[in-house]
Coordinates of C-alpha atoms in Angstrom, one line a residue:
M1347 CA 91.4 96.8 72.9
S1348 CA 88.3 94.6 72.9
Q1349 CA 85.7 94.7 75.6
I1350 CA 85.9 91.7 78.0
N1351 CA 82.6 90.0 78.5
P1352 CA 81.8 90.2 82.3
Q1353 CA 79.7 87.0 82.1
Q1354 CA 82.6 85.1 80.7
L1355 CA 84.9 86.5 83.4
E1356 CA 82.4 85.4 86.1
L1357 CA 82.3 81.9 84.6
W1358 CA 86.1 81.7 84.6
L1359 CA 86.2 82.9 88.2
A1360 CA 83.6 80.4 89.2
K1361 CA 85.5 77.6 87.5
S1362 CA 88.8 78.8 89.1
A1363 CA 87.1 78.7 92.5
L1364 CA 86.6 75.0 91.8
G1365 CA 90.2 74.5 90.9
D1366 CA 89.9 74.6 87.1
Q1367 CA 93.4 75.6 86.0
A1368 CA 92.4 75.9 82.3
A1369 CA 89.7 78.4 83.2
F1370 CA 92.2 80.3 85.3
K1371 CA 94.6 80.5 82.4
Q1372 CA 91.8 81.8 80.2
L1373 CA 91.0 84.4 82.9
Y1374 CA 94.7 85.4 83.1
D1375 CA 95.1 85.6 79.3
A1376 CA 92.0 87.8 79.0
T1377 CA 92.8 90.2 81.8
A1378 CA 96.5 90.2 82.6
S1379 CA 97.5 93.0 80.2
R1380 CA 94.9 95.4 81.5
L1381 CA 95.6 94.6 85.1
N1382 CA 99.4 94.9 84.5
G1383 CA 98.7 98.4 83.1
I1384 CA 97.0 99.3 86.4
A1385 CA 99.9 98.1 88.4
Y1386 CA 102.4 99.9 86.1
R1387 CA 100.6 103.2 86.4
I1388 CA 100.8 103.0 90.2
L1389 CA 104.3 101.7 90.5
N1390 CA 106.0 103.1 87.3
S1391 CA 108.2 100.1 87.2
I1392 CA 107.8 97.1 84.8
D1393 CA 109.5 94.7 87.2
S1394 CA 107.4 95.8 90.2
A1395 CA 104.2 95.8 88.1
N1396 CA 104.9 92.2 87.0
E1397 CA 105.6 91.1 90.6
V1398 CA 102.4 92.7 91.8
L1399 CA 100.4 91.1 88.9
Q1400 CA 101.8 87.7 89.9
E1401 CA 100.9 88.3 93.6
A1402 CA 97.4 89.5 92.6
F1403 CA 96.7 86.5 90.4
I1404 CA 97.7 84.2 93.2
Q1405 CA 95.3 86.1 95.4
I1406 CA 92.6 85.9 92.7
W1407 CA 93.1 82.1 92.4
N1408 CA 92.9 81.7 96.2
K1409 CA 89.9 84.1 96.7
A1410 CA 87.9 83.3 93.5
G1411 CA 85.3 81.6 95.6
E1412 CA 84.7 84.9 97.5
Y1413 CA 83.9 86.9 94.4
R1414 CA 80.3 88.2 94.5
S1415 CA 78.7 89.5 91.3
D1416 CA 76.2 91.5 93.3
L1417 CA 78.9 93.7 94.7
A1418 CA 81.2 94.3 91.7
E1419 CA 81.9 93.4 88.1
P1420 CA 84.6 90.8 87.8
M1421 CA 87.1 93.1 86.2
T1422 CA 86.5 95.7 88.9
W1423 CA 87.0 93.1 91.6
M1424 CA 90.3 91.9 90.1
A1425 CA 91.5 95.5 89.4
S1426 CA 90.9 96.3 93.1
I1427 CA 93.1 93.4 94.1
V1428 CA 95.8 94.7 91.8
R1429 CA 95.5 98.3 93.0
Y1430 CA 95.7 97.3 96.7
R1431 CA 98.7 95.1 96.0
A1432 CA 100.4 97.9 94.1
Y1433 CA 99.7 100.4 96.9
D1434 CA 101.0 97.9 99.4
R1435 CA 104.2 97.7 97.3
V1436 CA 104.5 101.5 97.3
K1437 CA 104.2 101.6 101.1
F1438 CA 106.6 98.7 101.5
E1439 CA 109.2 100.4 99.2
K1440 CA 108.7 103.7 101.1
R1441 CA 109.2 101.9 104.5
R1442 CA 112.2 100.1 103.1
I1443 CA 113.8 103.4 102.0
E1444 CA 112.9 105.1 105.2
G1445 CA 114.1 102.1 107.1
S1446 CA 117.5 102.4 105.6
Q1447 CA 117.5 106.1 106.7
V1448 CA 116.4 105.1 110.2
R1449 CA 119.3 102.6 110.4
A1450 CA 121.7 105.3 109.3
D1451 CA 120.2 107.7 111.9
L1452 CA 120.4 105.0 114.6
E1453 CA 124.1 104.4 113.7
D1454 CA 124.7 108.2 114.1
F1455 CA 122.8 108.2 117.4
E1456 CA 124.8 105.2 118.7
S1457 CA 128.1 106.8 117.7
L1458 CA 127.5 109.8 120.0
P1459 CA 129.7 109.6 123.1
D1460 CA 128.1 109.7 126.5
G1461 CA 128.5 112.7 128.7
A1462 CA 130.2 115.9 127.5
G1463 CA 130.3 114.8 123.9
Q1464 CA 126.5 115.3 123.7
K1465 CA 126.6 118.9 124.9
P1466 CA 126.5 120.5 121.5
M1467 CA 123.3 118.6 120.6
F1468 CA 121.6 119.5 123.9
C1469 CA 122.7 123.2 123.6
E1470 CA 120.5 123.5 120.5
I1471 CA 117.4 122.7 122.5
G1472 CA 118.2 124.8 125.5
Q1473 CA 120.3 124.6 128.6
Q1474 CA 117.3 124.1 130.9
L1475 CA 116.2 121.2 128.9
E1476 CA 119.7 119.9 128.9
G1477 CA 119.8 119.9 132.7
C1478 CA 116.4 118.2 133.0
L1479 CA 117.4 115.5 130.5
A1480 CA 120.6 114.9 132.4
Q1481 CA 118.4 114.0 135.5
L1482 CA 116.6 111.2 133.7
E1483 CA 117.7 107.6 133.8
H1484 CA 119.8 106.6 130.8
T1485 CA 117.1 104.6 129.1
Q1486 CA 114.5 107.3 129.6
Q1487 CA 116.9 110.0 128.3
H1488 CA 117.9 108.0 125.2
S1489 CA 114.3 106.9 124.5
I1490 CA 113.0 110.5 124.6
L1491 CA 115.8 111.7 122.4
M1492 CA 115.3 108.9 119.9
A1493 CA 111.5 109.4 119.8
Y1494 CA 111.2 113.2 119.9
Y1495 CA 114.5 114.4 118.5
Y1496 CA 115.5 111.8 116.0
G1497 CA 111.9 110.6 115.2
F1498 CA 112.3 106.9 115.9
S1499 CA 109.1 104.8 116.3
R1500 CA 108.3 103.0 119.6
E1501 CA 109.0 99.8 117.8
E1502 CA 112.4 100.9 116.6
I1503 CA 113.4 102.1 120.1
S1504 CA 112.1 98.7 121.4
A1505 CA 114.4 96.9 119.0
H1506 CA 117.3 99.1 119.9
F1507 CA 117.0 98.4 123.6
S1508 CA 115.8 94.8 123.1
T1509 CA 112.8 95.4 125.3
P1510 CA 109.0 95.2 124.8
V1511 CA 107.3 98.2 123.2
N1512 CA 105.1 98.7 126.3
T1513 CA 108.3 99.2 128.4
V1514 CA 109.5 101.8 125.9
K1515 CA 106.0 103.6 126.2
S1516 CA 106.4 103.6 129.9
W1517 CA 109.9 105.0 129.8
L1518 CA 108.7 107.8 127.5
R1519 CA 105.6 108.6 129.5
R1520 CA 107.4 108.7 132.9
G1521 CA 110.4 110.5 131.3
L1522 CA 108.1 113.2 129.8
V1523 CA 106.3 113.7 133.2
R1524 CA 109.7 114.1 134.9
L1525 CA 110.8 116.5 132.2
Q1526 CA 107.6 118.6 132.5
Q1527 CA 108.0 118.7 136.3
C1528 CA 111.7 119.7 136.0
L1529 CA 110.9 122.4 133.4
E1530 CA 108.1 123.9 135.6
N1531 CA 110.6 124.5 138.5

């Protein structure tokens, strides 16, 4: 692999910032394979690496005017964009996979019958806690179980009840205070 001339990359970036598509094509041709390699090493998927590379070059085109040679070499700057895009993709994929698990857990939670059908679940965490939970309002009880037993986020609970996140936070806070008071008696 030949060394890429940083001054040439700077020139192509500067011209790209001015809307020169030919310079941008030269920049792409000179750097795409190396940048794609960075994305592939992070994502371990050719398709995902290609998508990230495309997104990164769109960002490079849009942000070329923001490049500062006093802060980084051009290749370092572009590689950072690719890396951040790739790590964002990893986080997105992880959330997507976890999200499907959350939906499955939520379906399991929603299929639980009210009342006596919940007793086996409550017995696992203690009869005193079962009695204290039973004293809470329905929304507080279910919010606490969803948050602290099933691991749902405040946003997921908010979506489940079609209510603002701040309301869910209030339910949880007040419900936990009531549980603590009940358990202390």
